XYZ file of C-alpha atoms in Angstrom:
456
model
C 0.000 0.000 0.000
C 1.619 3.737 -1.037
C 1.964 5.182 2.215
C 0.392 9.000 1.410
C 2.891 11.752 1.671
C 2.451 15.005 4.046
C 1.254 17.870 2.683
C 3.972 21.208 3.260
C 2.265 23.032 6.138
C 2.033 19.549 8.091
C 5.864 18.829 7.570
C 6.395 22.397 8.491
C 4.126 22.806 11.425
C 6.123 21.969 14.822
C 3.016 21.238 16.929
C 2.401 18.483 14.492
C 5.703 16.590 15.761
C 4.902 17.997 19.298
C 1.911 16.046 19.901
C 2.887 13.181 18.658
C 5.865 13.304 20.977
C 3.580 14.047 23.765
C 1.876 11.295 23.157
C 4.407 9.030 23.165
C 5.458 10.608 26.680
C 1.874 9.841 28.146
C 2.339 6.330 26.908
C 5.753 5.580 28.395
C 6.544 3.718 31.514
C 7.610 6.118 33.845
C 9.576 5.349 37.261
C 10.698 6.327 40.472
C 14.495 4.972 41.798
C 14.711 5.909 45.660
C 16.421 4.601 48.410
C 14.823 3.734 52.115
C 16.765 3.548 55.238
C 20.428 3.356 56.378
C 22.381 2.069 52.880
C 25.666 3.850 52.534
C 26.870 6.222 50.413
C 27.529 3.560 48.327
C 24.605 2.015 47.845
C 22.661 5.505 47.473
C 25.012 6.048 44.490
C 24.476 2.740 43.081
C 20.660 4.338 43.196
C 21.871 7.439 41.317
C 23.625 5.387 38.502
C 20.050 3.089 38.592
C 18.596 5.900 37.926
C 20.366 7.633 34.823
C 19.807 4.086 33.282
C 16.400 4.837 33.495
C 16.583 8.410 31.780
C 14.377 9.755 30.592
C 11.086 8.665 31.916
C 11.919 8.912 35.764
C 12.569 11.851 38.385
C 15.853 12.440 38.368
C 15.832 14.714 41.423
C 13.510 12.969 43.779
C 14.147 12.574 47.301
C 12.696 10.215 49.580
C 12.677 12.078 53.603
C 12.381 9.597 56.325
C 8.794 10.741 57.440
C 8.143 9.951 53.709
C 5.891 6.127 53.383
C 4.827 4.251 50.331
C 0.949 6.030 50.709
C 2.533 9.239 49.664
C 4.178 7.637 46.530
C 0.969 5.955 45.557
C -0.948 9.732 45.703
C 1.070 11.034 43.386
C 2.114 8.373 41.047
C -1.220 8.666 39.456
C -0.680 12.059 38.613
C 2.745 12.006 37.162
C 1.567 8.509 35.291
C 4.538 6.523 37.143
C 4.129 2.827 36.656
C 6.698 1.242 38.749
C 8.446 1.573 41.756
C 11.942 1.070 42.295
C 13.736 0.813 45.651
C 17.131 0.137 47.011
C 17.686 -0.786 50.521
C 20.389 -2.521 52.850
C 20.240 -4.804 55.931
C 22.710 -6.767 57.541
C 23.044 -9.355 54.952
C 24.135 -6.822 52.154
C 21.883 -4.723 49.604
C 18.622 -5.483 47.858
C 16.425 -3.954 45.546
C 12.994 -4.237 45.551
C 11.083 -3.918 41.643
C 7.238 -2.976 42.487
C 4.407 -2.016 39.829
C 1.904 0.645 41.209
C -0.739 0.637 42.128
C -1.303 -2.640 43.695
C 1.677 -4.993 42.857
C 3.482 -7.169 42.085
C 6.430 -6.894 43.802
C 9.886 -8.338 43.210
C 12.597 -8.547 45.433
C 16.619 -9.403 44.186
C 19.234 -9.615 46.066
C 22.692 -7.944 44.836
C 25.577 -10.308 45.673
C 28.043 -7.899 43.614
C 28.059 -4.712 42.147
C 30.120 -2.045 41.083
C 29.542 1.737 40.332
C 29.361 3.725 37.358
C 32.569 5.772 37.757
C 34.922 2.748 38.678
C 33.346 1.010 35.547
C 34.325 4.207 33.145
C 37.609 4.965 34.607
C 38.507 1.394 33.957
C 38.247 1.624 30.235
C 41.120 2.749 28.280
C 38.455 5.477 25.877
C 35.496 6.513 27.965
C 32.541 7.737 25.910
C 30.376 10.193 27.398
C 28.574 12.777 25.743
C 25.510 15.315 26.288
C 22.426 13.716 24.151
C 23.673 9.896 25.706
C 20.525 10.008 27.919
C 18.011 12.005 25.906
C 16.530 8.662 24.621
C 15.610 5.466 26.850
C 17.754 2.554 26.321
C 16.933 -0.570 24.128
C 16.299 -3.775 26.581
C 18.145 -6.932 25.545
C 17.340 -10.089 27.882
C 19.267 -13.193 27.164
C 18.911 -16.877 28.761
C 15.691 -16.371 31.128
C 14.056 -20.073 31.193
C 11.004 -20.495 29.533
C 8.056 -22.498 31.518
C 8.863 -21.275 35.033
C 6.290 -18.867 36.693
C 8.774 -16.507 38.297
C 10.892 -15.934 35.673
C 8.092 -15.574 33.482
C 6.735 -12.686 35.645
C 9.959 -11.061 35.760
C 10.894 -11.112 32.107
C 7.231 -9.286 32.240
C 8.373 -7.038 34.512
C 11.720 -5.875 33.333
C 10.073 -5.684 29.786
C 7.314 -3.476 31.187
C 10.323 -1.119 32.499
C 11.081 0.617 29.171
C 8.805 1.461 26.747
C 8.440 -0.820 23.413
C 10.006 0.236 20.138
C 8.366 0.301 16.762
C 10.745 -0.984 14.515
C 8.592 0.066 11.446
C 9.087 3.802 13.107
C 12.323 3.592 15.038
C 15.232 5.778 14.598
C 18.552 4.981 14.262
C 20.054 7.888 16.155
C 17.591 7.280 18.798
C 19.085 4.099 20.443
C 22.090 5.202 21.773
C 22.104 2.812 25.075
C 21.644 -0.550 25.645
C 20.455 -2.614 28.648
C 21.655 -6.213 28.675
C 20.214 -8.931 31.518
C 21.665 -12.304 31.316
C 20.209 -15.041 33.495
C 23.165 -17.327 34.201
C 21.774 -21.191 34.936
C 24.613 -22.283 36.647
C 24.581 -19.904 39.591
C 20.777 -18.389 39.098
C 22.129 -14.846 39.130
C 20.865 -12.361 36.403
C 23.503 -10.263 35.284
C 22.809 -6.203 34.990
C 24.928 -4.223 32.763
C 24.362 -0.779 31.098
C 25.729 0.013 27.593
C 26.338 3.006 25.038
C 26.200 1.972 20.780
C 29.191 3.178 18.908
C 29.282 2.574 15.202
C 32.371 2.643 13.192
C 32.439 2.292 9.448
C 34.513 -0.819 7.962
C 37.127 -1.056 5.636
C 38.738 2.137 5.556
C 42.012 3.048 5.970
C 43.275 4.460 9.404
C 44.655 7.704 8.048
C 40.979 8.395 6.517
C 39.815 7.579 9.753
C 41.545 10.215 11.603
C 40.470 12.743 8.572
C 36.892 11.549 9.045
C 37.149 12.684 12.724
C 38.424 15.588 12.536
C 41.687 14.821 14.009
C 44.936 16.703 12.431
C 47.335 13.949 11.024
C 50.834 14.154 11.615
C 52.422 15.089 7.891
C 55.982 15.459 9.165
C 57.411 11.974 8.553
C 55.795 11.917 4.911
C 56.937 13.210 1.371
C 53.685 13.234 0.432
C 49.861 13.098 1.132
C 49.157 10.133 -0.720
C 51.368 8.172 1.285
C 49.179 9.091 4.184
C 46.487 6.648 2.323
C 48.982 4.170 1.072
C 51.430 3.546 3.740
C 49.093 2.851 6.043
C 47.943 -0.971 4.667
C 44.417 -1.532 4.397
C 42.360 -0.764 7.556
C 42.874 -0.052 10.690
C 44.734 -2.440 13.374
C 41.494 -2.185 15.771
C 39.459 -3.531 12.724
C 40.792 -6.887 13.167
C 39.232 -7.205 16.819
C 35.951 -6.740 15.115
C 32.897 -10.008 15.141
C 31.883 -10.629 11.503
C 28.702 -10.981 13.462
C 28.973 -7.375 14.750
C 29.346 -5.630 11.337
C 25.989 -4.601 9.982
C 24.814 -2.253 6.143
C 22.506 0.645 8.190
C 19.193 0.933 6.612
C 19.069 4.612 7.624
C 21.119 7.244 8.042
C 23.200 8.155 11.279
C 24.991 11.011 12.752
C 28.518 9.532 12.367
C 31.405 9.879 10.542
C 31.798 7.595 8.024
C 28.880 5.801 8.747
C 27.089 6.101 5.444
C 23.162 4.238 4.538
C 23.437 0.958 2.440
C 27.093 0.562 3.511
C 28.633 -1.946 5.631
C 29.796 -0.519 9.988
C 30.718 -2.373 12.627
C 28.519 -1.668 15.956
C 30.502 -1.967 19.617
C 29.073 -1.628 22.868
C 31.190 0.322 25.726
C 30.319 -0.472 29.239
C 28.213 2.756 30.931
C 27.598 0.918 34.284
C 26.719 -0.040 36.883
C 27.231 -3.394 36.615
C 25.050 -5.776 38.844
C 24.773 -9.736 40.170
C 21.206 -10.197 41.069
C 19.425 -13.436 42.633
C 15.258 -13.080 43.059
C 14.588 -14.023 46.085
C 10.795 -13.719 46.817
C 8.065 -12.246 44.933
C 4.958 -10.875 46.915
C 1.348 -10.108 45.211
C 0.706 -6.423 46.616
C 2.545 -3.568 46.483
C 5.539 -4.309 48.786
C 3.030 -6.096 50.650
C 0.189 -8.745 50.763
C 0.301 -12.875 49.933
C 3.967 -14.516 48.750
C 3.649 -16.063 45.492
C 7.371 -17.391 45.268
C 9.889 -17.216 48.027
C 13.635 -18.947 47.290
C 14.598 -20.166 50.913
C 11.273 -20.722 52.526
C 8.722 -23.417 51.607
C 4.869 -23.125 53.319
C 2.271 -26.095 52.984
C -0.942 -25.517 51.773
C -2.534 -25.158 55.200
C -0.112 -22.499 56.138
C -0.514 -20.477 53.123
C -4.798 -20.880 54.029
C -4.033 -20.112 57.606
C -1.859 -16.473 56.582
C -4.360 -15.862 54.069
C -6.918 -15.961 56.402
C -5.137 -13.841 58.768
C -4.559 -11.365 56.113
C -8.086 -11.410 55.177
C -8.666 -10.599 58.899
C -6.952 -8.195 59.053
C -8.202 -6.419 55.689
C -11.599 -6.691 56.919
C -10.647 -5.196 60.913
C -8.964 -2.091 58.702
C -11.717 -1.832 56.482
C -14.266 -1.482 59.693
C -12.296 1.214 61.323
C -12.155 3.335 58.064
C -15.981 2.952 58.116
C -16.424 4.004 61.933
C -13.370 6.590 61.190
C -15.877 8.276 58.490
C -18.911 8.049 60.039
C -17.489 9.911 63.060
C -15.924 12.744 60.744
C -19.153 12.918 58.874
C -21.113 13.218 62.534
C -19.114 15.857 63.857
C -19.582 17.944 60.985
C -23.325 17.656 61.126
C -23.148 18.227 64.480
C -20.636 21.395 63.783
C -23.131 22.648 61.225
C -25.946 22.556 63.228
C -24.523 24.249 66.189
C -22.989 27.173 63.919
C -27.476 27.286 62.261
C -28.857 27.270 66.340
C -26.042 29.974 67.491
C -26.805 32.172 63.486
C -30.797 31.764 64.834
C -30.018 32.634 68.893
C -28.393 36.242 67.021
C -30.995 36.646 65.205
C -29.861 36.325 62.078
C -30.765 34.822 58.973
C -28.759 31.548 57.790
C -26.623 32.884 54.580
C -27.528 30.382 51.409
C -24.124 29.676 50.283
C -22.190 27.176 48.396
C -18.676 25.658 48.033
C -15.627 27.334 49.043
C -17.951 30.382 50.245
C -20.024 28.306 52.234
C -17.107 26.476 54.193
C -15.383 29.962 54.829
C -18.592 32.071 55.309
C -19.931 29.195 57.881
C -16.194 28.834 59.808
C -16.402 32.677 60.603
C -19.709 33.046 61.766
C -18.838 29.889 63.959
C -15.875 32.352 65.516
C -17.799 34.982 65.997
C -20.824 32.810 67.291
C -18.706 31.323 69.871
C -17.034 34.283 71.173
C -19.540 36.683 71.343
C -23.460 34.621 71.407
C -24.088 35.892 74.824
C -24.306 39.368 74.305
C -27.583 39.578 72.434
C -29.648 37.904 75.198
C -33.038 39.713 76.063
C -34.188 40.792 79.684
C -30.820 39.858 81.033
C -31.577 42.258 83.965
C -34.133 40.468 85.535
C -32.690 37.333 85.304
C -29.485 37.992 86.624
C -31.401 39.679 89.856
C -33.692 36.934 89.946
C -31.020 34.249 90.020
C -29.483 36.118 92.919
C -32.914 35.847 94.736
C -33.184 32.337 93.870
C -29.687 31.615 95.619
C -30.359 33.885 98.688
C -33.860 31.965 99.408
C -32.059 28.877 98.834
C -29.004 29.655 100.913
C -30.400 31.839 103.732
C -33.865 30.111 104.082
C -35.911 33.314 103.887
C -36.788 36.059 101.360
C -34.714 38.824 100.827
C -34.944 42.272 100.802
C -36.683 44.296 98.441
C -33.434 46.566 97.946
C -30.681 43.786 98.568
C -30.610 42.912 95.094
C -31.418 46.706 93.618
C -28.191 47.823 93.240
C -26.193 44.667 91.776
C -29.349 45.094 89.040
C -28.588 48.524 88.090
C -25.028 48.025 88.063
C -24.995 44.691 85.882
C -27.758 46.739 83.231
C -25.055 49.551 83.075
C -21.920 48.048 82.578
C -24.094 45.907 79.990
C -25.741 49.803 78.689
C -22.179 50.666 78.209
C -21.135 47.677 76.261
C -24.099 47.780 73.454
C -23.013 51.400 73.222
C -19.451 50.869 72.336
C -20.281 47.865 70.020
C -23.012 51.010 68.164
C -20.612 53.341 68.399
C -18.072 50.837 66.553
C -20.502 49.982 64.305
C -21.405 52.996 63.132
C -17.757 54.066 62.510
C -17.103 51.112 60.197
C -20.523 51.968 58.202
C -20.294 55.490 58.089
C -22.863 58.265 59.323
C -26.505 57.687 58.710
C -27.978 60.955 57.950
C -31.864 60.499 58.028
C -31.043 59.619 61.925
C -29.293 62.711 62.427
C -31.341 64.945 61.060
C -34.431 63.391 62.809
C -32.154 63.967 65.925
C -31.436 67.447 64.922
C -34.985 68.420 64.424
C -35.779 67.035 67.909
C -33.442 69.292 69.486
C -34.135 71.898 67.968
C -37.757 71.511 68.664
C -36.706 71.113 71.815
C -34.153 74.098 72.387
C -37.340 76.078 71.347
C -39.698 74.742 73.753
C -36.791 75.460 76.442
């Protein structure tokens, strides 16, 4: 079928290629590498190096506090689309890392008998390569050896394949793959072997004085009589061609940002060692999310009845938590009726009128009027007088055994209704400060004294 060629103004238009990258984004796997508890400073840069393997699609600056838990990675793993989990811890008997999927499992746990950092592996090699666009695209996932038939191996193959997102080869390109993840499942010792990778590719069959031309390196022209013998003193090819697989040397369908590396010709593809390298044994795999029933565990071997008797323990348990989040809401949702309805009864006791709000208005507006309900919902209580002189009475007949005076209680009467007098006057006076001056008042009070200067 003719494939149907863009038109101009979609090969021009940039948001064309930028939503089809997002998209691809959306779609990736994306991670989080941390490390929990006391590890080292070794084993929390083995976590950094984990991490740049798994550039781009993981946070490269997170940091995991110690009041952190998993609950708080689970919130926002949703949000950022993160799809597995990765931690690296270390007890007594050396490090581990622990492969999870979120939301709710599986889990994975290796042990890592050996390993060895990232900068010891490059300084090692005799011609590091390193450069700035190495980690701009993910890396392509080789896995070599893992036995066929067996449950847990099956489920990790799964889960290491899951890790990195799949590759078109239809719509791959060539200058994309620039790294290279290898795991090798040895069957002698059950270890799977980690080891990180970037692709070189170096064009065959030409001669080593091209070569240096070809990358820009100045050749040394002071032992020679002439340029051409630059090209025909120096044999055929190249002495490191010779170290080269037959299997290794490839014709690129596509074209490549390399030197010499030219479409339909023949190159020769190496791999140089990126680290970290890593010796990993799986050692128990567990159903939940770092939690929850062991499928496979290694060392330790349950009957049937002892699997039934945990599981039933664990359902316990789920069902004891699940009660107490129940009760747990039903009391939340009580005392917030109950909060409501106090904040109506002390609106009603002021007499005023319930506002009709909702949302964000409604939760402010009613948490205010609580405040000022509950600090001031005395003062607007009527014939306060007579009760407080009455309650005195009350006391003295109860006390004493006879009735009181007429003018025992008088004076504690008048004195309670003026300090009270003076209170509503400040709180008018206040008020009518903050609203400004209300001029029909005045002028009825001006027209009464003046009436009444001229009666005087």
């Amino acid at each position: 079928m003719v494939r149907k060629r863009k038109g101009k103004s979609v090969r021009k238009n940039k948001q064309v290629g930028a939503q089809e990258n997002e998209d691809e984004v959306s779609k990736a796997p994306h991670s989080f590498v941390v490390h929990r508890g006391k590890t080292g400073k070794y084993v929390q840069e083995l976590c950094k190096d984990f991490r740049k393997v798994m550039e781009p699609y993981t946070a490269s600056s997170v940091k995991m506090r110690p009041s952190n838990v998993i609950k708080d990675f689970v919130q926002i793993a949703g949000v950022l689309k993160v799809s597995h989990f990765i931690i690296f811890t270390k007890t007594s008997l050396g490090p581990y890392m622990k492969l999870a999927r979120f939301p709710r499992g599986p889990t994975l746990t290796f042990k890592i008998k050996e390993y060895t950092l990232g900068r010891d592996v490059r300084s090692s090699l005799k011609r590091q390569i390193t450069y700035e666009k190495q980690y701009i695209h993910h890396p392509l996932l080789v896995l070599n050896n893992f036995p066929s038939g067996e449950k847990e191996y099956d489920l990790c193959t799964s889960m290491f394949q899951n890790m990195f997102p799949s590759i078109n080869v239809n719509k791959v390109k060539l200058n994309d793959l620039r790294r290279c993840v290898l795991l090798n499942y040895d069957k002698d010792t059950g270890l799977i072997e980690f080891r990180h990778y970037t692709i070189k590719v170096v064009p065959v069959g030409v001669n080593r004085g091209v070569k240096k031309i070809i990358n820009s390196k100045i050749p040394n022209l002071s032992k020679l009589e002439d340029v051409a013998d630059m090209i025909t003193g120096g044999g055929g090819v190249s002495d490191s061609e010779f170290e080269d697989d037959e299997n290794s040397k490839v014709v690129l369908p596509q074209e490549m940002s390399v030197r010499g590396a030219m479409p339909a010709h023949q190159s020769s593809v190496r791999l140089v060692e990126l680290g970290p390298r890593m010796s990993m044994e799986l050692i128990k795999i567990e159903d939940g999310l770092l939690d929850g029933e062991v499928m496979y565990h290694k060392f330790i071997q349950k009957s049937e009845a002892e699997v039934a008797e945990m599981r039933k323990v664990r359902e316990k348990r789920k069902r004891e938590k699940e009660a107490r989040r129940r009760e747990q809401d039903k009391n939340v949702r009580r005392k917030e009726e109950d909060k409501r309805r106090n904040k109506e009864k002390s609106l009603l006791g002021m007499g005023k009128e319930v506002p009709q709000f909702t949302g964000r208005e409604k939760r402010a507006i009613e948490e205010w009027q609580g405040e000022t309900a509950a600090g001031g919902g005395g003062d607007s209580g009527g014939g306060g007088d007579e009760d407080y002189s009455d309650d005195d009475a009350e006391w003295y007949r109860r006390e004493v055994g006879e009735e009181p005076e007429q003018e025992l209680f008088a004076n504690s009467a008048r004195s309670s209704s003026r300090g009270r007098g003076d209170t509503k006057m400040m709180k008018r006076f206040s008020k009518s400060r903050g609203q400004g001056f209300d001029r029909s008042k005045s002028g009825d009070r001006g027209d009464s004294r003046g009436r009444g200067g001229r009666r005087g």
